[in-house]
């Protein structure tokens, strides 16, 4: 009996030490957000075998902005092959990855640089963080299609409660230093670590996306 109790104690200690943040990436997800000034936005994540695709659409006045990236997925690691910023149906900027290089920029203004580590866009990074206990990949750079940004690190800036459909759920808050600006993420551990809030500034415009509803693998999910 003493040995059995000791084993239970060890199991309990291991469970307490296990990361509570990491989550398995879903086959598909659809996240509906409200952006700045109530502008609607939606982000989808989809897996197809060893490939993935992340699409985020923000319905700004007069036209839509679509941020799209896709690539390979292995376990909890996302390796992008491309990223594209499409505005009003036309490519505004894009980046392509492969052969140890990154090509990026607006059409006709492409630059190519050697890649010493992974390069992710902000939305793909959200899923990468969700699946990896909130840990940044080593040597990470961030792109918005127009530029490459060095990442100065990430810090946890607290926890709290977030309301979805009138029900509260716990969240963990993180801040990523991107060049001379910051990107803020909040994740909901009890909801598969989906990003409930993403806020950042780009081209002088501030985007503050707040989650309103979730579908995971085709089914609505609530706290």
mmCIF file of the C-alpha atoms, coordinates in Angstrom:
data_MODEL
# 
_entry.id   MODEL 
# 
loop_
_atom_site.group_PDB 
_atom_site.id 
_atom_site.type_symbol 
_atom_site.label_atom_id 
_atom_site.label_alt_id 
_atom_site.label_comp_id 
_atom_site.label_asym_id 
_atom_site.label_entity_id 
_atom_site.label_seq_id 
_atom_site.pdbx_PDB_ins_code 
_atom_site.Cartn_x 
_atom_site.Cartn_y 
_atom_site.Cartn_z 
_atom_site.occupancy 
_atom_site.B_iso_or_equiv 
_atom_site.pdbx_formal_charge 
_atom_site.auth_seq_id 
_atom_site.auth_comp_id 
_atom_site.auth_asym_id 
_atom_site.auth_atom_id 
_atom_site.pdbx_PDB_model_num 
ATOM 1   C CA . UNK A 1 1   ? 0.000   0.000  0.000   1.00 0.00 ? 1   UNK A CA 1 
ATOM 2   C CA . UNK A 1 2   ? 2.853   2.363  0.836   1.00 0.00 ? 2   UNK A CA 1 
ATOM 3   C CA . UNK A 1 3   ? 4.379   1.796  -2.625  1.00 0.00 ? 3   UNK A CA 1 
ATOM 4   C CA . UNK A 1 4   ? 1.009   2.438  -4.295  1.00 0.00 ? 4   UNK A CA 1 
ATOM 5   C CA . UNK A 1 5   ? 0.549   5.700  -2.386  1.00 0.00 ? 5   UNK A CA 1 
ATOM 6   C CA . UNK A 1 6   ? 4.075   6.751  -3.357  1.00 0.00 ? 6   UNK A CA 1 
ATOM 7   C CA . UNK A 1 7   ? 3.278   6.052  -7.026  1.00 0.00 ? 7   UNK A CA 1 
ATOM 8   C CA . UNK A 1 8   ? 0.108   8.125  -6.830  1.00 0.00 ? 8   UNK A CA 1 
ATOM 9   C CA . UNK A 1 9   ? 2.096   10.953 -5.272  1.00 0.00 ? 9   UNK A CA 1 
ATOM 10  C CA . UNK A 1 10  ? 4.658   10.841 -8.092  1.00 0.00 ? 10  UNK A CA 1 
ATOM 11  C CA . UNK A 1 11  ? 1.911   10.811 -10.735 1.00 0.00 ? 11  UNK A CA 1 
ATOM 12  C CA . UNK A 1 12  ? 0.207   13.770 -9.090  1.00 0.00 ? 12  UNK A CA 1 
ATOM 13  C CA . UNK A 1 13  ? 3.473   15.701 -8.944  1.00 0.00 ? 13  UNK A CA 1 
ATOM 14  C CA . UNK A 1 14  ? 4.155   15.001 -12.622 1.00 0.00 ? 14  UNK A CA 1 
ATOM 15  C CA . UNK A 1 15  ? 0.674   16.192 -13.570 1.00 0.00 ? 15  UNK A CA 1 
ATOM 16  C CA . UNK A 1 16  ? 1.168   19.383 -11.569 1.00 0.00 ? 16  UNK A CA 1 
ATOM 17  C CA . UNK A 1 17  ? 4.454   20.040 -13.374 1.00 0.00 ? 17  UNK A CA 1 
ATOM 18  C CA . UNK A 1 18  ? 3.035   19.330 -16.849 1.00 0.00 ? 18  UNK A CA 1 
ATOM 19  C CA . UNK A 1 19  ? 2.383   22.444 -18.984 1.00 0.00 ? 19  UNK A CA 1 
ATOM 20  C CA . UNK A 1 20  ? -1.255  23.499 -18.811 1.00 0.00 ? 20  UNK A CA 1 
ATOM 21  C CA . UNK A 1 21  ? -1.022  25.712 -21.879 1.00 0.00 ? 21  UNK A CA 1 
ATOM 22  C CA . UNK A 1 22  ? -0.071  23.412 -24.760 1.00 0.00 ? 22  UNK A CA 1 
ATOM 23  C CA . UNK A 1 23  ? -2.935  22.053 -26.863 1.00 0.00 ? 23  UNK A CA 1 
ATOM 24  C CA . UNK A 1 24  ? -3.268  19.765 -29.846 1.00 0.00 ? 24  UNK A CA 1 
ATOM 25  C CA . UNK A 1 25  ? -4.035  21.683 -33.004 1.00 0.00 ? 25  UNK A CA 1 
ATOM 26  C CA . UNK A 1 26  ? -7.548  20.969 -34.316 1.00 0.00 ? 26  UNK A CA 1 
ATOM 27  C CA . UNK A 1 27  ? -8.419  19.654 -37.754 1.00 0.00 ? 27  UNK A CA 1 
ATOM 28  C CA . UNK A 1 28  ? -10.361 22.840 -38.358 1.00 0.00 ? 28  UNK A CA 1 
ATOM 29  C CA . UNK A 1 29  ? -11.385 25.958 -36.490 1.00 0.00 ? 29  UNK A CA 1 
ATOM 30  C CA . UNK A 1 30  ? -13.470 29.017 -37.264 1.00 0.00 ? 30  UNK A CA 1 
ATOM 31  C CA . UNK A 1 31  ? -13.097 32.023 -34.983 1.00 0.00 ? 31  UNK A CA 1 
ATOM 32  C CA . UNK A 1 32  ? -15.385 35.022 -35.316 1.00 0.00 ? 32  UNK A CA 1 
ATOM 33  C CA . UNK A 1 33  ? -13.968 38.301 -33.991 1.00 0.00 ? 33  UNK A CA 1 
ATOM 34  C CA . UNK A 1 34  ? -15.017 41.874 -33.518 1.00 0.00 ? 34  UNK A CA 1 
ATOM 35  C CA . UNK A 1 35  ? -12.275 44.266 -34.572 1.00 0.00 ? 35  UNK A CA 1 
ATOM 36  C CA . UNK A 1 36  ? -11.646 47.930 -33.900 1.00 0.00 ? 36  UNK A CA 1 
ATOM 37  C CA . UNK A 1 37  ? -14.835 50.017 -34.150 1.00 0.00 ? 37  UNK A CA 1 
ATOM 38  C CA . UNK A 1 38  ? -16.869 46.799 -34.267 1.00 0.00 ? 38  UNK A CA 1 
ATOM 39  C CA . UNK A 1 39  ? -15.515 45.727 -37.672 1.00 0.00 ? 39  UNK A CA 1 
ATOM 40  C CA . UNK A 1 40  ? -16.169 41.979 -38.124 1.00 0.00 ? 40  UNK A CA 1 
ATOM 41  C CA . UNK A 1 41  ? -13.299 39.579 -38.732 1.00 0.00 ? 41  UNK A CA 1 
ATOM 42  C CA . UNK A 1 42  ? -12.942 35.819 -39.041 1.00 0.00 ? 42  UNK A CA 1 
ATOM 43  C CA . UNK A 1 43  ? -9.926  33.537 -38.778 1.00 0.00 ? 43  UNK A CA 1 
ATOM 44  C CA . UNK A 1 44  ? -9.950  29.939 -39.979 1.00 0.00 ? 44  UNK A CA 1 
ATOM 45  C CA . UNK A 1 45  ? -7.437  27.175 -39.403 1.00 0.00 ? 45  UNK A CA 1 
ATOM 46  C CA . UNK A 1 46  ? -7.508  23.954 -41.428 1.00 0.00 ? 46  UNK A CA 1 
ATOM 47  C CA . UNK A 1 47  ? -5.363  20.833 -41.620 1.00 0.00 ? 47  UNK A CA 1 
ATOM 48  C CA . UNK A 1 48  ? -5.216  18.521 -44.612 1.00 0.00 ? 48  UNK A CA 1 
ATOM 49  C CA . UNK A 1 49  ? -2.812  15.657 -44.054 1.00 0.00 ? 49  UNK A CA 1 
ATOM 50  C CA . UNK A 1 50  ? 0.610   17.199 -43.476 1.00 0.00 ? 50  UNK A CA 1 
ATOM 51  C CA . UNK A 1 51  ? -0.483  20.638 -44.715 1.00 0.00 ? 51  UNK A CA 1 
ATOM 52  C CA . UNK A 1 52  ? -2.196  23.556 -42.996 1.00 0.00 ? 52  UNK A CA 1 
ATOM 53  C CA . UNK A 1 53  ? -3.773  26.853 -43.973 1.00 0.00 ? 53  UNK A CA 1 
ATOM 54  C CA . UNK A 1 54  ? -4.595  29.923 -41.876 1.00 0.00 ? 54  UNK A CA 1 
ATOM 55  C CA . UNK A 1 55  ? -6.858  32.617 -43.317 1.00 0.00 ? 55  UNK A CA 1 
ATOM 56  C CA . UNK A 1 56  ? -7.881  35.831 -41.558 1.00 0.00 ? 56  UNK A CA 1 
ATOM 57  C CA . UNK A 1 57  ? -10.370 38.212 -43.164 1.00 0.00 ? 57  UNK A CA 1 
ATOM 58  C CA . UNK A 1 58  ? -11.072 41.688 -41.812 1.00 0.00 ? 58  UNK A CA 1 
ATOM 59  C CA . UNK A 1 59  ? -14.030 43.503 -43.339 1.00 0.00 ? 59  UNK A CA 1 
ATOM 60  C CA . UNK A 1 60  ? -12.859 47.096 -43.297 1.00 0.00 ? 60  UNK A CA 1 
ATOM 61  C CA . UNK A 1 61  ? -15.080 49.752 -44.925 1.00 0.00 ? 61  UNK A CA 1 
ATOM 62  C CA . UNK A 1 62  ? -15.218 49.536 -48.747 1.00 0.00 ? 62  UNK A CA 1 
ATOM 63  C CA . UNK A 1 63  ? -13.132 46.350 -49.086 1.00 0.00 ? 63  UNK A CA 1 
ATOM 64  C CA . UNK A 1 64  ? -11.850 43.217 -47.351 1.00 0.00 ? 64  UNK A CA 1 
ATOM 65  C CA . UNK A 1 65  ? -8.327  42.498 -46.158 1.00 0.00 ? 65  UNK A CA 1 
ATOM 66  C CA . UNK A 1 66  ? -7.350  38.822 -46.254 1.00 0.00 ? 66  UNK A CA 1 
ATOM 67  C CA . UNK A 1 67  ? -4.215  37.496 -44.605 1.00 0.00 ? 67  UNK A CA 1 
ATOM 68  C CA . UNK A 1 68  ? -3.436  33.970 -45.774 1.00 0.00 ? 68  UNK A CA 1 
ATOM 69  C CA . UNK A 1 69  ? -0.608  31.563 -45.052 1.00 0.00 ? 69  UNK A CA 1 
ATOM 70  C CA . UNK A 1 70  ? -0.042  27.899 -45.648 1.00 0.00 ? 70  UNK A CA 1 
ATOM 71  C CA . UNK A 1 71  ? 2.614   25.272 -45.390 1.00 0.00 ? 71  UNK A CA 1 
ATOM 72  C CA . UNK A 1 72  ? 3.570   22.019 -43.712 1.00 0.00 ? 72  UNK A CA 1 
ATOM 73  C CA . UNK A 1 73  ? 2.615   20.775 -40.264 1.00 0.00 ? 73  UNK A CA 1 
ATOM 74  C CA . UNK A 1 74  ? 4.500   18.185 -38.272 1.00 0.00 ? 74  UNK A CA 1 
ATOM 75  C CA . UNK A 1 75  ? 3.261   17.493 -34.763 1.00 0.00 ? 75  UNK A CA 1 
ATOM 76  C CA . UNK A 1 76  ? 3.018   20.918 -33.134 1.00 0.00 ? 76  UNK A CA 1 
ATOM 77  C CA . UNK A 1 77  ? 5.316   22.705 -35.588 1.00 0.00 ? 77  UNK A CA 1 
ATOM 78  C CA . UNK A 1 78  ? 4.035   24.903 -38.419 1.00 0.00 ? 78  UNK A CA 1 
ATOM 79  C CA . UNK A 1 79  ? 6.436   25.561 -41.301 1.00 0.00 ? 79  UNK A CA 1 
ATOM 80  C CA . UNK A 1 80  ? 5.016   28.176 -43.704 1.00 0.00 ? 80  UNK A CA 1 
ATOM 81  C CA . UNK A 1 81  ? 5.582   27.988 -47.430 1.00 0.00 ? 81  UNK A CA 1 
ATOM 82  C CA . UNK A 1 82  ? 3.930   31.326 -48.184 1.00 0.00 ? 82  UNK A CA 1 
ATOM 83  C CA . UNK A 1 83  ? 2.144   34.324 -46.661 1.00 0.00 ? 83  UNK A CA 1 
ATOM 84  C CA . UNK A 1 84  ? -0.069  36.710 -48.580 1.00 0.00 ? 84  UNK A CA 1 
ATOM 85  C CA . UNK A 1 85  ? -1.790  40.033 -47.767 1.00 0.00 ? 85  UNK A CA 1 
ATOM 86  C CA . UNK A 1 86  ? -4.673  40.563 -50.192 1.00 0.00 ? 86  UNK A CA 1 
ATOM 87  C CA . UNK A 1 87  ? -6.652  43.825 -50.218 1.00 0.00 ? 87  UNK A CA 1 
ATOM 88  C CA . UNK A 1 88  ? -9.682  44.421 -52.376 1.00 0.00 ? 88  UNK A CA 1 
ATOM 89  C CA . UNK A 1 89  ? -8.942  41.180 -54.235 1.00 0.00 ? 89  UNK A CA 1 
ATOM 90  C CA . UNK A 1 90  ? -5.379  42.204 -55.178 1.00 0.00 ? 90  UNK A CA 1 
ATOM 91  C CA . UNK A 1 91  ? -2.093  41.072 -53.623 1.00 0.00 ? 91  UNK A CA 1 
ATOM 92  C CA . UNK A 1 92  ? -0.736  43.919 -51.527 1.00 0.00 ? 92  UNK A CA 1 
ATOM 93  C CA . UNK A 1 93  ? 2.337   42.101 -50.215 1.00 0.00 ? 93  UNK A CA 1 
ATOM 94  C CA . UNK A 1 94  ? 3.552   38.531 -49.885 1.00 0.00 ? 94  UNK A CA 1 
ATOM 95  C CA . UNK A 1 95  ? 6.362   36.362 -48.593 1.00 0.00 ? 95  UNK A CA 1 
ATOM 96  C CA . UNK A 1 96  ? 7.620   32.970 -49.722 1.00 0.00 ? 96  UNK A CA 1 
ATOM 97  C CA . UNK A 1 97  ? 9.848   30.605 -47.796 1.00 0.00 ? 97  UNK A CA 1 
ATOM 98  C CA . UNK A 1 98  ? 12.126  27.785 -48.904 1.00 0.00 ? 98  UNK A CA 1 
ATOM 99  C CA . UNK A 1 99  ? 15.694  26.734 -49.488 1.00 0.00 ? 99  UNK A CA 1 
ATOM 100 C CA . UNK A 1 100 ? 16.876  28.621 -46.433 1.00 0.00 ? 100 UNK A CA 1 
ATOM 101 C CA . UNK A 1 101 ? 15.657  31.930 -47.877 1.00 0.00 ? 101 UNK A CA 1 
ATOM 102 C CA . UNK A 1 102 ? 12.732  34.353 -47.501 1.00 0.00 ? 102 UNK A CA 1 
ATOM 103 C CA . UNK A 1 103 ? 11.453  36.479 -50.391 1.00 0.00 ? 103 UNK A CA 1 
ATOM 104 C CA . UNK A 1 104 ? 9.127   39.288 -49.345 1.00 0.00 ? 104 UNK A CA 1 
ATOM 105 C CA . UNK A 1 105 ? 7.711   42.655 -50.333 1.00 0.00 ? 105 UNK A CA 1 
ATOM 106 C CA . UNK A 1 106 ? 5.041   44.333 -52.437 1.00 0.00 ? 106 UNK A CA 1 
ATOM 107 C CA . UNK A 1 107 ? 4.598   43.234 -56.072 1.00 0.00 ? 107 UNK A CA 1 
ATOM 108 C CA . UNK A 1 108 ? 7.606   44.425 -58.078 1.00 0.00 ? 108 UNK A CA 1 
ATOM 109 C CA . UNK A 1 109 ? 9.546   45.250 -54.898 1.00 0.00 ? 109 UNK A CA 1 
ATOM 110 C CA . UNK A 1 110 ? 10.547  41.770 -53.738 1.00 0.00 ? 110 UNK A CA 1 
ATOM 111 C CA . UNK A 1 111 ? 13.657  41.260 -51.634 1.00 0.00 ? 111 UNK A CA 1 
ATOM 112 C CA . UNK A 1 112 ? 15.344  37.990 -50.706 1.00 0.00 ? 112 UNK A CA 1 
ATOM 113 C CA . UNK A 1 113 ? 17.232  37.257 -47.514 1.00 0.00 ? 113 UNK A CA 1 
ATOM 114 C CA . UNK A 1 114 ? 18.838  34.201 -45.960 1.00 0.00 ? 114 UNK A CA 1 
ATOM 115 C CA . UNK A 1 115 ? 16.710  32.681 -43.210 1.00 0.00 ? 115 UNK A CA 1 
ATOM 116 C CA . UNK A 1 116 ? 18.647  31.544 -40.146 1.00 0.00 ? 116 UNK A CA 1 
ATOM 117 C CA . UNK A 1 117 ? 15.472  30.433 -38.386 1.00 0.00 ? 117 UNK A CA 1 
ATOM 118 C CA . UNK A 1 118 ? 11.701  30.200 -38.858 1.00 0.00 ? 118 UNK A CA 1 
ATOM 119 C CA . UNK A 1 119 ? 9.669   33.152 -40.161 1.00 0.00 ? 119 UNK A CA 1 
ATOM 120 C CA . UNK A 1 120 ? 5.968   33.373 -39.270 1.00 0.00 ? 120 UNK A CA 1 
ATOM 121 C CA . UNK A 1 121 ? 3.161   35.849 -39.719 1.00 0.00 ? 121 UNK A CA 1 
ATOM 122 C CA . UNK A 1 122 ? 1.212   37.002 -36.663 1.00 0.00 ? 122 UNK A CA 1 
ATOM 123 C CA . UNK A 1 123 ? -1.750  34.680 -37.197 1.00 0.00 ? 123 UNK A CA 1 
ATOM 124 C CA . UNK A 1 124 ? 0.286   31.545 -37.815 1.00 0.00 ? 124 UNK A CA 1 
ATOM 125 C CA . UNK A 1 125 ? 2.339   32.462 -34.751 1.00 0.00 ? 125 UNK A CA 1 
ATOM 126 C CA . UNK A 1 126 ? -0.849  32.476 -32.670 1.00 0.00 ? 126 UNK A CA 1 
ATOM 127 C CA . UNK A 1 127 ? -1.456  28.795 -33.484 1.00 0.00 ? 127 UNK A CA 1 
ATOM 128 C CA . UNK A 1 128 ? 2.210   27.941 -33.037 1.00 0.00 ? 128 UNK A CA 1 
ATOM 129 C CA . UNK A 1 129 ? 2.180   29.434 -29.540 1.00 0.00 ? 129 UNK A CA 1 
ATOM 130 C CA . UNK A 1 130 ? -1.074  27.675 -28.673 1.00 0.00 ? 130 UNK A CA 1 
ATOM 131 C CA . UNK A 1 131 ? 0.434   24.303 -29.511 1.00 0.00 ? 131 UNK A CA 1 
ATOM 132 C CA . UNK A 1 132 ? 3.801   24.837 -27.833 1.00 0.00 ? 132 UNK A CA 1 
ATOM 133 C CA . UNK A 1 133 ? 3.186   25.949 -24.268 1.00 0.00 ? 133 UNK A CA 1 
ATOM 134 C CA . UNK A 1 134 ? 3.546   29.607 -25.219 1.00 0.00 ? 134 UNK A CA 1 
ATOM 135 C CA . UNK A 1 135 ? 7.163   29.168 -26.312 1.00 0.00 ? 135 UNK A CA 1 
ATOM 136 C CA . UNK A 1 136 ? 8.676   31.100 -29.193 1.00 0.00 ? 136 UNK A CA 1 
ATOM 137 C CA . UNK A 1 137 ? 10.596  29.120 -31.825 1.00 0.00 ? 137 UNK A CA 1 
ATOM 138 C CA . UNK A 1 138 ? 14.340  29.741 -31.635 1.00 0.00 ? 138 UNK A CA 1 
ATOM 139 C CA . UNK A 1 139 ? 15.629  32.390 -34.051 1.00 0.00 ? 139 UNK A CA 1 
ATOM 140 C CA . UNK A 1 140 ? 12.101  33.499 -34.983 1.00 0.00 ? 140 UNK A CA 1 
ATOM 141 C CA . UNK A 1 141 ? 11.392  36.421 -37.284 1.00 0.00 ? 141 UNK A CA 1 
ATOM 142 C CA . UNK A 1 142 ? 7.953   37.866 -38.027 1.00 0.00 ? 142 UNK A CA 1 
ATOM 143 C CA . UNK A 1 143 ? 6.760   39.082 -41.419 1.00 0.00 ? 143 UNK A CA 1 
ATOM 144 C CA . UNK A 1 144 ? 3.763   41.095 -42.564 1.00 0.00 ? 144 UNK A CA 1 
ATOM 145 C CA . UNK A 1 145 ? 4.688   40.454 -46.187 1.00 0.00 ? 145 UNK A CA 1 
ATOM 146 C CA . UNK A 1 146 ? 6.303   43.867 -46.555 1.00 0.00 ? 146 UNK A CA 1 
ATOM 147 C CA . UNK A 1 147 ? 9.085   43.556 -43.986 1.00 0.00 ? 147 UNK A CA 1 
ATOM 148 C CA . UNK A 1 148 ? 10.917  41.122 -41.749 1.00 0.00 ? 148 UNK A CA 1 
ATOM 149 C CA . UNK A 1 149 ? 11.021  41.904 -38.032 1.00 0.00 ? 149 UNK A CA 1 
ATOM 150 C CA . UNK A 1 150 ? 13.397  40.586 -35.415 1.00 0.00 ? 150 UNK A CA 1 
ATOM 151 C CA . UNK A 1 151 ? 11.682  39.241 -32.323 1.00 0.00 ? 151 UNK A CA 1 
ATOM 152 C CA . UNK A 1 152 ? 13.031  40.639 -29.075 1.00 0.00 ? 152 UNK A CA 1 
ATOM 153 C CA . UNK A 1 153 ? 11.318  38.000 -26.944 1.00 0.00 ? 153 UNK A CA 1 
ATOM 154 C CA . UNK A 1 154 ? 7.995   37.228 -25.355 1.00 0.00 ? 154 UNK A CA 1 
ATOM 155 C CA . UNK A 1 155 ? 6.722   37.708 -21.828 1.00 0.00 ? 155 UNK A CA 1 
ATOM 156 C CA . UNK A 1 156 ? 3.667   36.567 -19.967 1.00 0.00 ? 156 UNK A CA 1 
ATOM 157 C CA . UNK A 1 157 ? 1.828   39.655 -18.776 1.00 0.00 ? 157 UNK A CA 1 
ATOM 158 C CA . UNK A 1 158 ? -0.835  38.107 -16.606 1.00 0.00 ? 158 UNK A CA 1 
ATOM 159 C CA . UNK A 1 159 ? -4.037  36.134 -16.637 1.00 0.00 ? 159 UNK A CA 1 
ATOM 160 C CA . UNK A 1 160 ? -7.701  36.935 -16.295 1.00 0.00 ? 160 UNK A CA 1 
ATOM 161 C CA . UNK A 1 161 ? -11.213 36.132 -17.421 1.00 0.00 ? 161 UNK A CA 1 
ATOM 162 C CA . UNK A 1 162 ? -12.738 36.597 -20.857 1.00 0.00 ? 162 UNK A CA 1 
ATOM 163 C CA . UNK A 1 163 ? -16.447 36.547 -21.675 1.00 0.00 ? 163 UNK A CA 1 
ATOM 164 C CA . UNK A 1 164 ? -17.747 34.633 -24.698 1.00 0.00 ? 164 UNK A CA 1 
ATOM 165 C CA . UNK A 1 165 ? -21.496 34.460 -25.148 1.00 0.00 ? 165 UNK A CA 1 
ATOM 166 C CA . UNK A 1 166 ? -21.995 35.754 -21.627 1.00 0.00 ? 166 UNK A CA 1 
ATOM 167 C CA . UNK A 1 167 ? -19.843 33.028 -20.063 1.00 0.00 ? 167 UNK A CA 1 
ATOM 168 C CA . UNK A 1 168 ? -16.405 33.579 -18.596 1.00 0.00 ? 168 UNK A CA 1 
ATOM 169 C CA . UNK A 1 169 ? -13.323 31.516 -19.348 1.00 0.00 ? 169 UNK A CA 1 
ATOM 170 C CA . UNK A 1 170 ? -9.754  31.850 -17.955 1.00 0.00 ? 170 UNK A CA 1 
ATOM 171 C CA . UNK A 1 171 ? -7.141  33.368 -20.270 1.00 0.00 ? 171 UNK A CA 1 
ATOM 172 C CA . UNK A 1 172 ? -3.349  33.725 -20.334 1.00 0.00 ? 172 UNK A CA 1 
ATOM 173 C CA . UNK A 1 173 ? -1.915  36.968 -21.691 1.00 0.00 ? 173 UNK A CA 1 
ATOM 174 C CA . UNK A 1 174 ? 1.354   37.287 -23.614 1.00 0.00 ? 174 UNK A CA 1 
ATOM 175 C CA . UNK A 1 175 ? 3.288   40.094 -25.253 1.00 0.00 ? 175 UNK A CA 1 
ATOM 176 C CA . UNK A 1 176 ? 5.688   39.599 -28.171 1.00 0.00 ? 176 UNK A CA 1 
ATOM 177 C CA . UNK A 1 177 ? 8.277   42.251 -29.001 1.00 0.00 ? 177 UNK A CA 1 
ATOM 178 C CA . UNK A 1 178 ? 8.270   42.685 -32.794 1.00 0.00 ? 178 UNK A CA 1 
ATOM 179 C CA . UNK A 1 179 ? 10.908  45.158 -33.930 1.00 0.00 ? 179 UNK A CA 1 
ATOM 180 C CA . UNK A 1 180 ? 10.011  48.435 -32.213 1.00 0.00 ? 180 UNK A CA 1 
ATOM 181 C CA . UNK A 1 181 ? 6.357   47.478 -31.621 1.00 0.00 ? 181 UNK A CA 1 
ATOM 182 C CA . UNK A 1 182 ? 4.492   44.890 -29.589 1.00 0.00 ? 182 UNK A CA 1 
ATOM 183 C CA . UNK A 1 183 ? 1.905   42.236 -30.366 1.00 0.00 ? 183 UNK A CA 1 
ATOM 184 C CA . UNK A 1 184 ? -0.499  41.118 -27.646 1.00 0.00 ? 184 UNK A CA 1 
ATOM 185 C CA . UNK A 1 185 ? -2.084  37.677 -27.525 1.00 0.00 ? 185 UNK A CA 1 
ATOM 186 C CA . UNK A 1 186 ? -4.584  36.166 -25.088 1.00 0.00 ? 186 UNK A CA 1 
ATOM 187 C CA . UNK A 1 187 ? -5.280  32.424 -25.122 1.00 0.00 ? 187 UNK A CA 1 
ATOM 188 C CA . UNK A 1 188 ? -8.074  30.381 -23.528 1.00 0.00 ? 188 UNK A CA 1 
ATOM 189 C CA . UNK A 1 189 ? -6.587  27.117 -22.133 1.00 0.00 ? 189 UNK A CA 1 
ATOM 190 C CA . UNK A 1 190 ? -9.984  25.511 -21.503 1.00 0.00 ? 190 UNK A CA 1 
ATOM 191 C CA . UNK A 1 191 ? -11.014 26.118 -25.131 1.00 0.00 ? 191 UNK A CA 1 
ATOM 192 C CA . UNK A 1 192 ? -8.059  24.459 -26.839 1.00 0.00 ? 192 UNK A CA 1 
ATOM 193 C CA . UNK A 1 193 ? -5.895  27.575 -26.398 1.00 0.00 ? 193 UNK A CA 1 
ATOM 194 C CA . UNK A 1 194 ? -7.649  29.452 -29.181 1.00 0.00 ? 194 UNK A CA 1 
ATOM 195 C CA . UNK A 1 195 ? -6.493  33.074 -29.393 1.00 0.00 ? 195 UNK A CA 1 
ATOM 196 C CA . UNK A 1 196 ? -9.333  35.098 -27.887 1.00 0.00 ? 196 UNK A CA 1 
ATOM 197 C CA . UNK A 1 197 ? -7.605  38.419 -28.482 1.00 0.00 ? 197 UNK A CA 1 
ATOM 198 C CA . UNK A 1 198 ? -4.912  39.640 -30.870 1.00 0.00 ? 198 UNK A CA 1 
ATOM 199 C CA . UNK A 1 199 ? -3.849  43.283 -30.945 1.00 0.00 ? 199 UNK A CA 1 
ATOM 200 C CA . UNK A 1 200 ? -1.090  44.953 -32.934 1.00 0.00 ? 200 UNK A CA 1 
ATOM 201 C CA . UNK A 1 201 ? -0.278  48.007 -35.052 1.00 0.00 ? 201 UNK A CA 1 
ATOM 202 C CA . UNK A 1 202 ? 0.642   47.819 -38.735 1.00 0.00 ? 202 UNK A CA 1 
ATOM 203 C CA . UNK A 1 203 ? 1.033   50.616 -41.300 1.00 0.00 ? 203 UNK A CA 1 
ATOM 204 C CA . UNK A 1 204 ? -0.106  53.066 -38.646 1.00 0.00 ? 204 UNK A CA 1 
ATOM 205 C CA . UNK A 1 205 ? -3.384  51.204 -38.097 1.00 0.00 ? 205 UNK A CA 1 
ATOM 206 C CA . UNK A 1 206 ? -4.230  49.395 -34.874 1.00 0.00 ? 206 UNK A CA 1 
ATOM 207 C CA . UNK A 1 207 ? -5.976  46.035 -35.057 1.00 0.00 ? 207 UNK A CA 1 
ATOM 208 C CA . UNK A 1 208 ? -7.657  44.775 -31.902 1.00 0.00 ? 208 UNK A CA 1 
ATOM 209 C CA . UNK A 1 209 ? -9.452  41.493 -32.550 1.00 0.00 ? 209 UNK A CA 1 
ATOM 210 C CA . UNK A 1 210 ? -11.740 40.166 -29.798 1.00 0.00 ? 210 UNK A CA 1 
ATOM 211 C CA . UNK A 1 211 ? -13.261 36.706 -30.072 1.00 0.00 ? 211 UNK A CA 1 
ATOM 212 C CA . UNK A 1 212 ? -17.057 36.440 -30.202 1.00 0.00 ? 212 UNK A CA 1 
ATOM 213 C CA . UNK A 1 213 ? -17.712 32.811 -31.179 1.00 0.00 ? 213 UNK A CA 1 
ATOM 214 C CA . UNK A 1 214 ? -15.856 29.579 -31.923 1.00 0.00 ? 214 UNK A CA 1 
ATOM 215 C CA . UNK A 1 215 ? -16.307 26.440 -33.982 1.00 0.00 ? 215 UNK A CA 1 
ATOM 216 C CA . UNK A 1 216 ? -13.805 23.607 -33.520 1.00 0.00 ? 216 UNK A CA 1 
ATOM 217 C CA . UNK A 1 217 ? -13.942 20.748 -36.012 1.00 0.00 ? 217 UNK A CA 1 
ATOM 218 C CA . UNK A 1 218 ? -17.291 22.081 -37.250 1.00 0.00 ? 218 UNK A CA 1 
ATOM 219 C CA . UNK A 1 219 ? -18.989 22.252 -33.826 1.00 0.00 ? 219 UNK A CA 1 
ATOM 220 C CA . UNK A 1 220 ? -19.722 25.381 -31.740 1.00 0.00 ? 220 UNK A CA 1 
ATOM 221 C CA . UNK A 1 221 ? -17.680 25.592 -28.560 1.00 0.00 ? 221 UNK A CA 1 
ATOM 222 C CA . UNK A 1 222 ? -18.549 27.642 -25.466 1.00 0.00 ? 222 UNK A CA 1 
ATOM 223 C CA . UNK A 1 223 ? -16.949 28.068 -22.016 1.00 0.00 ? 223 UNK A CA 1 
# 
